[in-house]
């Protein structure tokens, strides 16, 4: 933790790496499920990367402001650290799966996509458990309330991005 907190530039570059790989992964999912056609590939990839960047930047700003307003800056900093640490791990693990999805035949790409879904679900569960275990000692938060917070803050932006992309691209 201390080494990651001291290496600000490396941490920032890994966050950019996660956003780039995540945007390409979202594009590949959209293409695999035939929600988009092959036209304007670069524009769609840029839109996916930009949407993911806006979502996580908005989450970062919202949590920083909320922590400052309620006086729990150290708790929100810990929570942000866990979020972005798990995102860095997901970005590293998604890289080979994205390469497999790009260059392999559809049946093998389907297996890589299923593995990526499992990986993302496991990492989100790990993020939830790690965040709750760190924050439970500092704040008195019931598990149900924390789960509702996670669903509202973590899932809704992804669902909104999905809805926006389907309206824009279909």
Coordinates of N, CA, C and O in Angstrom, one line a residue:
X1 N 0.8 -1.2 0.0 CA 0.0 0.0 0.0 C 0.9 1.2 0.0 O 0.6 2.2 -0.8
X2 N 1.9 1.3 0.9 CA 2.7 2.4 0.9 C 3.5 2.7 -0.4 O 3.6 3.8 -0.8
X3 N 4.0 1.6 -1.0 CA 4.7 1.8 -2.3 C 3.7 2.3 -3.4 O 4.1 3.1 -4.2
X4 N 2.5 1.8 -3.4 CA 1.6 2.2 -4.4 C 1.2 3.7 -4.2 O 0.9 4.4 -5.1
X5 N 1.1 4.1 -2.9 CA 0.7 5.5 -2.6 C 1.8 6.4 -3.0 O 1.6 7.6 -3.3
X6 N 3.1 5.9 -2.9 CA 4.2 6.8 -3.2 C 4.5 6.9 -4.7 O 5.0 7.9 -5.2
X7 N 4.1 5.9 -5.5 CA 4.3 5.9 -6.9 C 3.1 6.5 -7.7 O 2.3 5.8 -8.2
X8 N 2.9 7.8 -7.6 CA 1.8 8.4 -8.1 C 1.7 8.3 -9.7 O 0.6 8.1 -10.2
X9 N 2.8 8.5 -10.3 CA 2.8 8.5 -11.8 C 2.5 7.1 -12.3 O 1.7 6.9 -13.2
X10 N 3.1 6.1 -11.7 CA 2.9 4.7 -12.1 C 1.4 4.3 -11.9 O 0.8 3.6 -12.7
X11 N 0.9 4.8 -10.8 CA -0.5 4.5 -10.5 C -1.5 5.2 -11.5 O -2.4 4.5 -11.9
X12 N -1.2 6.4 -11.8 CA -2.0 7.1 -12.8 C -1.9 6.4 -14.2 O -2.9 6.3 -14.9
X13 N -0.7 6.0 -14.6 CA -0.6 5.3 -15.8 C -1.3 3.9 -15.9 O -1.9 3.6 -16.9
X14 N -1.3 3.2 -14.7 CA -2.1 2.0 -14.7 C -3.6 2.3 -14.7 O -4.3 1.5 -15.3
X15 N -4.0 3.4 -14.2 CA -5.4 3.8 -14.3 C -5.8 4.1 -15.7 O -6.8 3.7 -16.2
X16 N -4.9 4.8 -16.5 CA -5.1 5.0 -17.9 C -5.1 3.7 -18.7 O -5.9 3.5 -19.6
X17 N -4.3 2.8 -18.3 CA -4.2 1.5 -18.9 C -5.5 0.7 -18.7 O -6.1 0.1 -19.6
X18 N -6.1 0.8 -17.5 CA -7.4 0.1 -17.2 C -8.5 0.7 -18.1 O -9.3 0.0 -18.6
X19 N -8.5 2.0 -18.2 CA -9.5 2.7 -18.9 C -9.4 2.3 -20.4 O -10.4 2.0 -21.1
X20 N -8.2 2.2 -20.9 CA -8.0 1.9 -22.3 C -8.4 0.4 -22.6 O -9.2 0.1 -23.5
X21 N -7.9 -0.5 -21.8 CA -8.3 -1.9 -22.0 C -9.8 -2.1 -21.7 O -10.4 -2.9 -22.4
X22 N -10.3 -1.4 -20.7 CA -11.7 -1.6 -20.4 C -12.6 -1.1 -21.6 O -13.6 -1.7 -21.9
X23 N -12.2 0.1 -22.2 CA -12.9 0.6 -23.3 C -12.9 -0.3 -24.5 O -13.9 -0.6 -25.2
X24 N -11.7 -0.9 -24.8 CA -11.6 -1.8 -25.9 C -12.4 -3.1 -25.6 O -13.0 -3.7 -26.5
X25 N -12.4 -3.5 -24.4 CA -13.2 -4.7 -24.0 C -14.7 -4.5 -24.2 O -15.4 -5.3 -24.7
X26 N -15.1 -3.3 -23.8 CA -16.6 -2.9 -24.0 C -16.9 -2.9 -25.5 O -17.9 -3.4 -25.9
X27 N -16.0 -2.4 -26.3 CA -16.2 -2.4 -27.8 C -16.3 -3.8 -28.3 O -17.1 -4.1 -29.1
X28 N -15.4 -4.7 -27.8 CA -15.4 -6.0 -28.3 C -16.7 -6.7 -27.9 O -17.2 -7.5 -28.7
X29 N -17.2 -6.5 -26.7 CA -18.5 -7.0 -26.3 C -19.6 -6.5 -27.2 O -20.5 -7.3 -27.6
X30 N -19.6 -5.2 -27.5 CA -20.7 -4.7 -28.3 C -20.6 -5.3 -29.7 O -21.6 -5.6 -30.3
X31 N -19.4 -5.5 -30.2 CA -19.2 -6.1 -31.5 C -19.6 -7.6 -31.5 O -20.2 -8.1 -32.5
X32 N -19.2 -8.3 -30.5 CA -19.5 -9.7 -30.4 C -21.0 -10.0 -30.4 O -21.5 -10.9 -31.0
X33 N -21.7 -9.2 -29.7 CA -23.2 -9.4 -29.6 C -23.9 -8.7 -30.7 O -25.2 -8.6 -30.7
X34 N -23.2 -8.2 -31.7 CA -23.8 -7.6 -32.9 C -24.7 -6.4 -32.6 O -25.7 -6.2 -33.2
X35 N -24.3 -5.6 -31.6 CA -25.0 -4.4 -31.3 C -24.5 -3.2 -32.1 O -25.1 -2.2 -32.1
X36 N -23.3 -3.4 -32.7 CA -22.8 -2.4 -33.6 C -22.2 -3.1 -34.8 O -22.0 -4.3 -34.8
X37 N -22.0 -2.3 -35.8 CA -21.4 -2.8 -37.1 C -20.0 -2.4 -37.1 O -19.5 -1.7 -36.2
X38 N -19.3 -2.8 -38.1 CA -17.8 -2.5 -38.2 C -17.5 -1.1 -38.6 O -16.3 -0.7 -38.5
X39 N -18.5 -0.3 -39.0 CA -18.2 1.1 -39.4 C -17.8 1.9 -38.2 O -18.3 1.7 -37.1
X40 N -17.0 2.9 -38.4 CA -16.6 3.9 -37.4 C -16.0 3.2 -36.2 O -16.3 3.6 -35.1
X41 N -15.1 2.2 -36.4 CA -14.6 1.5 -35.3 C -13.8 2.4 -34.3 O -13.9 2.3 -33.1
X42 N -12.9 3.2 -34.9 CA -12.1 4.1 -34.0 C -13.0 5.1 -33.2 O -12.7 5.3 -32.1
X43 N -14.0 5.6 -33.8 CA -14.9 6.5 -33.1 C -15.6 5.8 -32.0 O -15.8 6.3 -30.9
X44 N -16.1 4.5 -32.2 CA -16.8 3.8 -31.2 C -15.8 3.4 -30.0 O -16.2 3.5 -28.9
X45 N -14.6 3.0 -30.4 CA -13.6 2.6 -29.3 C -13.3 3.9 -28.5 O -13.2 3.8 -27.3
X46 N -13.1 5.0 -29.2 CA -12.9 6.2 -28.4 C -14.0 6.6 -27.5 O -13.8 7.0 -26.4
X47 N -15.2 6.4 -28.0 CA -16.4 6.7 -27.2 C -16.5 5.7 -26.0 O -16.9 6.2 -24.9
X48 N -16.2 4.5 -26.2 CA -16.2 3.5 -25.0 C -15.1 3.9 -24.0 O -15.4 3.9 -22.8
X49 N -13.9 4.2 -24.5 CA -12.8 4.6 -23.6 C -13.2 5.9 -22.8 O -13.0 6.0 -21.6
X50 N -13.7 6.9 -23.6 CA -14.1 8.1 -23.0 C -15.3 8.0 -22.0 O -15.2 8.6 -20.9
X51 N -16.2 7.1 -22.3 CA -17.3 6.9 -21.3 C -16.8 6.3 -20.0 O -17.2 6.7 -18.9
X52 N -16.0 5.3 -20.2 CA -15.4 4.6 -19.0 C -14.6 5.6 -18.2 O -14.6 5.7 -16.9
X53 N -13.8 6.5 -18.8 CA -13.0 7.5 -18.2 C -13.9 8.5 -17.4 O -13.6 8.9 -16.3
X54 N -15.0 8.9 -18.1 CA -15.9 9.9 -17.4 C -16.5 9.3 -16.2 O -16.7 9.9 -15.2
X55 N -16.9 8.0 -16.3 CA -17.6 7.4 -15.2 C -16.7 7.3 -14.0 O -17.0 7.6 -12.9
X56 N -15.4 6.8 -14.2 CA -14.5 6.7 -13.1 C -14.0 8.0 -12.6 O -13.8 8.2 -11.4
X57 N -13.8 9.0 -13.5 CA -13.5 10.3 -13.0 C -14.6 11.0 -12.2 O -14.4 11.6 -11.1
X58 N -15.8 10.8 -12.7 CA -17.0 11.2 -11.9 C -17.1 10.6 -10.5 O -17.4 11.2 -9.5
X59 N -16.8 9.3 -10.5 CA -16.9 8.5 -9.2 C -15.8 9.1 -8.3 O -16.1 9.3 -7.1
X60 N -14.6 9.3 -8.8 CA -13.5 9.8 -8.0 C -13.9 11.2 -7.4 O -13.7 11.4 -6.2
X61 N -14.4 12.1 -8.3 CA -14.7 13.5 -7.8 C -15.9 13.4 -6.8 O -15.8 14.1 -5.8
X62 N -16.9 12.6 -7.1 CA -18.0 12.5 -6.2 C -17.6 12.0 -4.8 O -18.0 12.5 -3.8
X63 N -16.8 10.9 -4.8 CA -16.4 10.4 -3.5 C -15.4 11.3 -2.8 O -15.5 11.4 -1.5
X64 N -14.6 12.0 -3.5 CA -13.7 13.0 -2.8 C -14.5 14.1 -2.2 O -14.3 14.5 -1.0
X65 N -15.5 14.7 -2.9 CA -16.4 15.7 -2.4 C -17.2 15.2 -1.3 O -17.3 15.9 -0.2
X66 N -17.8 14.0 -1.4 CA -18.6 13.5 -0.3 C -17.7 13.3 0.9 O -18.2 13.6 2.0
X67 N -16.6 12.7 0.8 CA -15.7 12.5 2.0 C -15.3 13.8 2.6 O -15.3 13.9 3.9
X68 N -15.1 14.9 1.8 CA -14.8 16.2 2.4 C -16.0 16.8 3.1 O -15.8 17.3 4.2
X69 N -17.2 16.6 2.5 CA -18.4 17.2 3.1 C -18.7 16.5 4.5 O -19.2 17.2 5.4
X70 N -18.6 15.2 4.5 CA -19.1 14.5 5.7 C -17.9 14.3 6.7 O -18.2 13.8 7.8
X71 N -16.7 14.7 6.4 CA -15.6 14.6 7.3 C -14.9 13.3 7.4 O -14.3 13.0 8.4
X72 N -15.1 12.4 6.4 CA -14.5 11.1 6.4 C -13.5 11.0 5.2 O -13.6 10.1 4.4
X73 N -12.6 12.0 5.1 CA -11.7 12.0 4.0 C -10.8 10.7 4.0 O -10.5 10.2 2.9
X74 N -10.3 10.3 5.1 CA -9.4 9.1 5.2 C -10.2 7.9 4.8 O -9.6 7.0 4.1
X75 N -11.5 7.8 5.1 CA -12.3 6.6 4.8 C -12.5 6.6 3.2 O -12.4 5.5 2.6
X76 N -12.8 7.7 2.7 CA -13.1 7.7 1.2 C -11.8 7.5 0.5 O -11.8 6.9 -0.6
X77 N -10.7 8.0 1.0 CA -9.4 7.8 0.3 C -9.0 6.3 0.3 O -8.5 5.8 -0.7
X78 N -9.3 5.6 1.5 CA -9.1 4.2 1.5 C -10.0 3.4 0.5 O -9.6 2.5 -0.2
X79 N -11.3 3.9 0.5 CA -12.2 3.2 -0.5 C -11.8 3.5 -1.9 O -11.8 2.5 -2.7
X80 N -11.4 4.7 -2.2 CA -10.9 5.0 -3.6 C -9.6 4.2 -3.9 O -9.5 3.7 -5.1
X81 N -8.8 4.0 -2.9 CA -7.6 3.2 -3.1 C -7.9 1.8 -3.5 O -7.3 1.2 -4.4
X82 N -8.9 1.2 -2.8 CA -9.3 -0.2 -3.1 C -9.9 -0.3 -4.5 O -9.7 -1.2 -5.2
X83 N -10.8 0.7 -4.8 CA -11.4 0.7 -6.1 C -10.4 0.7 -7.2 O -10.4 -0.1 -8.2
X84 N -9.5 1.6 -7.2 CA -8.5 1.8 -8.3 C -7.5 0.7 -8.2 O -6.9 0.3 -9.3
X85 N -7.2 0.1 -7.1 CA -6.3 -1.0 -7.0 C -6.9 -2.2 -7.7 O -6.2 -2.9 -8.6
X86 N -8.1 -2.5 -7.5 CA -8.8 -3.6 -8.1 C -8.9 -3.3 -9.6 O -8.8 -4.3 -10.5
X87 N -9.2 -2.1 -10.0 CA -9.3 -1.8 -11.4 C -7.9 -2.0 -12.1 O -7.9 -2.5 -13.3
X88 N -6.8 -1.7 -11.5 CA -5.5 -2.0 -12.1 C -5.3 -3.5 -12.3 O -4.8 -3.9 -13.3
X89 N -5.7 -4.3 -11.3 CA -5.6 -5.7 -11.4 C -6.5 -6.2 -12.6 O -6.1 -7.1 -13.4
X90 N -7.7 -5.7 -12.7 CA -8.6 -6.1 -13.7 C -8.1 -5.7 -15.1 O -8.1 -6.5 -16.0
X91 N -7.5 -4.6 -15.2 CA -6.9 -4.2 -16.5 C -5.7 -5.1 -16.9 O -5.6 -5.4 -18.1
X92 N -4.9 -5.5 -15.9 CA -3.8 -6.4 -16.3 C -4.3 -7.8 -16.7 O -3.9 -8.4 -17.6
X93 N -5.4 -8.3 -16.0 CA -5.9 -9.6 -16.3 C -6.7 -9.6 -17.6 O -6.8 -10.6 -18.2
X94 N -7.3 -8.4 -17.9 CA -8.1 -8.4 -19.1 C -7.3 -8.3 -20.4 O -7.8 -8.6 -21.5
X95 N -6.0 -7.8 -20.3 CA -5.2 -7.7 -21.5 C -5.1 -9.0 -22.3 O -5.4 -8.9 -23.5
X96 N -4.7 -10.1 -21.7 CA -4.6 -11.3 -22.5 C -5.9 -11.8 -23.1 O -6.0 -12.3 -24.2
X97 N -7.0 -11.6 -22.3 CA -8.3 -12.0 -22.7 C -8.8 -11.1 -23.9 O -9.4 -11.6 -24.8
X98 N -8.5 -9.8 -23.8 CA -8.8 -9.0 -24.9 C -8.1 -9.4 -26.2 O -8.6 -9.4 -27.3
X99 N -6.8 -9.7 -26.0 CA -6.0 -10.1 -27.2 C -6.6 -11.4 -27.8 O -6.7 -11.6 -29.0
X100 N -7.0 -12.3 -26.9 CA -7.6 -13.6 -27.4 C -8.9 -13.3 -28.1 O -9.2 -13.8 -29.2
X101 N -9.7 -12.4 -27.6 CA -11.0 -12.0 -28.2 C -10.8 -11.4 -29.5 O -11.6 -11.5 -30.4
X102 N -9.7 -10.6 -29.7 CA -9.5 -9.9 -31.0 C -9.0 -10.9 -32.1 O -9.5 -10.9 -33.2
X103 N -8.0 -11.8 -31.7 CA -7.3 -12.5 -32.7 C -7.8 -14.0 -32.9 O -7.2 -14.7 -33.7
X104 N -8.7 -14.5 -32.1 CA -9.0 -15.9 -32.2 C -10.3 -16.1 -32.9 O -11.1 -15.1 -33.2
X105 N -10.7 -17.4 -33.2 CA -11.9 -17.7 -33.8 C -13.1 -17.5 -32.8 O -12.8 -17.4 -31.6
X106 N -14.3 -17.3 -33.2 CA -15.4 -17.0 -32.4 C -15.7 -17.9 -31.2 O -16.0 -17.5 -30.1
X107 N -15.4 -19.2 -31.4 CA -15.7 -20.2 -30.3 C -14.7 -20.0 -29.2 O -15.0 -20.0 -28.0
X108 N -13.4 -19.7 -29.5 CA -12.4 -19.5 -28.5 C -12.6 -18.1 -27.9 O -12.3 -17.9 -26.7
X109 N -13.0 -17.1 -28.7 CA -13.3 -15.8 -28.2 C -14.5 -15.9 -27.2 O -14.5 -15.1 -26.2
X110 N -15.4 -16.7 -27.4 CA -16.5 -16.9 -26.5 C -16.1 -17.4 -25.1 O -16.5 -17.0 -24.1
X111 N -15.1 -18.4 -25.2 CA -14.5 -18.9 -23.9 C -13.8 -17.8 -23.2 O -13.9 -17.7 -21.9
X112 N -13.0 -17.0 -23.9 CA -12.3 -15.9 -23.3 C -13.3 -14.9 -22.7 O -13.0 -14.3 -21.6
X113 N -14.4 -14.6 -23.4 CA -15.4 -13.7 -22.9 C -16.0 -14.2 -21.6 O -16.3 -13.5 -20.6
X114 N -16.3 -15.5 -21.6 CA -16.9 -16.1 -20.4 C -15.9 -16.0 -19.2 O -16.3 -15.7 -18.1
X115 N -14.6 -16.3 -19.5 CA -13.6 -16.2 -18.4 C -13.5 -14.7 -18.0 O -13.3 -14.5 -16.8
X116 N -13.7 -13.8 -18.9 CA -13.6 -12.4 -18.5 C -14.8 -12.0 -17.6 O -14.6 -11.2 -16.6
X117 N -16.0 -12.5 -17.9 CA -17.1 -12.2 -17.1 C -16.9 -12.8 -15.7 O -17.2 -12.1 -14.7
X118 N -16.4 -14.0 -15.6 CA -16.1 -14.6 -14.3 C -15.1 -13.8 -13.5 O -15.2 -13.5 -12.3
X119 N -14.0 -13.4 -14.2 CA -13.0 -12.6 -13.6 C -13.5 -11.2 -13.0 O -13.2 -10.9 -11.9
X120 N -14.3 -10.6 -13.8 CA -14.9 -9.3 -13.4 C -15.8 -9.4 -12.2 O -15.8 -8.7 -11.3
X121 N -16.6 -10.5 -12.2 CA -17.5 -10.7 -11.1 C -16.8 -11.0 -9.8 O -17.1 -10.5 -8.8
X122 N -15.7 -11.8 -10.0 CA -14.9 -12.2 -8.8 C -14.2 -10.9 -8.3 O -14.1 -10.7 -7.0
X123 N -13.7 -10.1 -9.2 CA -13.0 -8.9 -8.7 C -13.9 -7.9 -8.1 O -13.5 -7.2 -7.1
X124 N -15.1 -7.8 -8.6 CA -16.1 -6.9 -7.9 C -16.5 -7.4 -6.6 O -16.7 -6.6 -5.6
X125 N -16.6 -8.7 -6.4 CA -16.9 -9.3 -5.1 C -15.7 -9.1 -4.2 O -15.9 -8.7 -3.0
X126 N -14.5 -9.2 -4.7 CA -13.3 -9.0 -3.9 C -13.3 -7.5 -3.4 O -13.0 -7.2 -2.3
X127 N -13.6 -6.6 -4.4 CA -13.6 -5.2 -4.0 C -14.7 -4.9 -3.0 O -14.4 -4.1 -2.0
X128 N -15.8 -5.5 -3.1 CA -16.8 -5.3 -2.1 C -16.4 -5.8 -0.7 O -16.5 -5.1 0.3
X129 N -15.8 -7.0 -0.6 CA -15.4 -7.6 0.6 C -14.2 -6.8 1.2 O -14.2 -6.5 2.4
X130 N -13.3 -6.5 0.4 CA -12.1 -5.7 0.9 C -12.5 -4.3 1.4 O -12.0 -3.9 2.4
X131 N -13.4 -3.7 0.7 CA -13.8 -2.3 1.1 C -14.6 -2.4 2.4 O -14.4 -1.6 3.3
X132 N -15.5 -3.4 2.4 CA -16.3 -3.5 3.7 C -15.5 -3.8 4.9 O -15.6 -3.2 5.9
X133 N -14.5 -4.7 4.7 CA -13.7 -5.1 5.8 C -12.8 -3.9 6.3 O -12.5 -3.7 7.5
X134 N -12.3 -3.1 5.4 CA -11.5 -1.9 5.7 C -12.4 -0.8 6.4 O -12.0 -0.1 7.3
X135 N -13.6 -0.6 5.9 CA -14.4 0.5 6.3 C -15.3 0.1 7.6 O -15.7 1.0 8.3
X136 N -15.5 -1.2 7.8 CA -16.3 -1.6 9.0 C -15.6 -1.1 10.3 O -16.3 -0.8 11.2
X137 N -14.3 -1.1 10.3 CA -13.6 -0.7 11.5 C -13.7 0.8 11.8 O -13.7 1.2 12.9
X138 N -13.7 1.5 10.7 CA -13.7 3.0 10.8 C -15.1 3.6 10.9 O -15.3 4.7 11.5
X139 N -16.1 3.0 10.3 CA -17.4 3.5 10.3 C -18.4 2.4 10.7 O -18.1 1.2 10.4
X140 N -19.5 2.8 11.3 CA -20.5 1.8 11.7 C -21.5 1.7 10.5 O -22.4 2.4 10.4
X141 N -21.2 0.8 9.6 CA -22.0 0.6 8.4 C -22.5 -0.9 8.4 O -21.7 -1.8 8.6
X142 N -23.8 -1.0 8.3 CA -24.4 -2.4 8.2 C -24.1 -3.0 6.8 O -24.0 -2.2 5.8
X143 N -23.9 -4.3 6.7 CA -23.6 -4.9 5.4 C -24.7 -4.6 4.3 O -24.4 -4.4 3.2
X144 N -25.9 -4.6 4.7 CA -27.0 -4.3 3.8 C -26.9 -2.9 3.2 O -27.0 -2.7 2.0
X145 N -26.6 -1.9 4.1 CA -26.5 -0.5 3.6 C -25.3 -0.4 2.7 O -25.3 0.3 1.7
X146 N -24.2 -1.1 3.0 CA -23.0 -1.0 2.1 C -23.3 -1.7 0.8 O -22.9 -1.2 -0.2
X147 N -24.0 -2.8 0.8 CA -24.4 -3.5 -0.4 C -25.3 -2.6 -1.3 O -25.1 -2.5 -2.5
X148 N -26.2 -1.8 -0.7 CA -27.1 -0.9 -1.4 C -26.3 0.2 -2.0 O -26.5 0.7 -3.1
X149 N -25.3 0.7 -1.3 CA -24.4 1.7 -1.8 C -23.6 1.2 -3.0 O -23.5 1.9 -4.0
X150 N -23.1 0.0 -2.9 CA -22.3 -0.6 -4.0 C -23.2 -0.7 -5.2 O -22.8 -0.4 -6.3
X151 N -24.4 -1.2 -5.0 CA -25.3 -1.4 -6.2 C -25.6 0.0 -6.8 O -25.6 0.1 -8.0
X152 N -25.8 1.0 -6.0 CA -26.2 2.3 -6.5 C -25.0 3.0 -7.2 O -25.1 3.6 -8.2
X153 N -23.8 2.9 -6.6 CA -22.7 3.6 -7.1 C -21.9 2.8 -8.2 O -21.4 3.4 -9.1
X154 N -21.8 1.5 -8.0 CA -21.0 0.7 -8.9 C -21.8 0.3 -10.1 O -21.3 0.3 -11.2
X155 N -23.1 -0.2 -9.9 CA -23.8 -0.8 -11.0 C -24.6 0.2 -11.9 O -24.6 0.0 -13.1
X156 N -25.1 1.2 -11.3 CA -26.0 2.2 -12.0 C -25.2 2.9 -13.1 O -25.7 3.0 -14.2
X157 N -23.9 3.4 -12.9 CA -23.2 4.0 -14.0 C -22.9 3.1 -15.1 O -23.0 3.5 -16.3
X158 N -22.6 1.8 -14.8 CA -22.4 0.8 -15.9 C -23.7 0.6 -16.7 O -23.7 0.6 -17.9
X159 N -24.8 0.5 -16.0 CA -26.1 0.3 -16.7 C -26.5 1.5 -17.5 O -27.0 1.4 -18.6
X160 N -26.2 2.7 -17.0 CA -26.5 3.9 -17.7 C -25.6 4.0 -19.0 O -26.1 4.4 -20.0
X161 N -24.3 3.6 -18.9 CA -23.4 3.6 -20.0 C -24.0 2.6 -21.1 O -24.0 2.9 -22.3
X162 N -24.4 1.5 -20.6 CA -24.9 0.4 -21.5 C -26.2 1.0 -22.2 O -26.3 0.9 -23.4
X163 N -27.1 1.6 -21.5 CA -28.3 2.1 -22.1 C -28.0 3.3 -23.1 O -28.5 3.3 -24.2
X164 N -27.1 4.1 -22.7 CA -26.7 5.2 -23.6 C -26.0 4.7 -24.9 O -26.3 5.2 -26.0
X165 N -25.2 3.7 -24.8 CA -24.5 3.2 -25.9 C -25.5 2.4 -26.8 O -25.4 2.5 -28.1
X166 N -26.5 1.7 -26.2 CA -27.4 1.1 -27.1 C -28.3 2.0 -27.8 O -28.7 1.8 -29.0
X167 N -28.7 3.1 -27.1 CA -29.5 4.2 -27.8 C -28.7 4.9 -28.9 O -29.2 5.1 -30.0
X168 N -27.4 5.2 -28.6 CA -26.6 5.8 -29.6 C -26.2 5.0 -30.8 O -26.2 5.5 -31.9
X169 N -26.0 3.7 -30.5 CA -25.5 2.9 -31.6 C -26.5 2.1 -32.3 O -26.3 1.5 -33.4
X170 N -27.7 1.9 -31.8 CA -28.8 1.2 -32.4 C -29.7 2.0 -33.1 O -30.2 2.9 -33.4

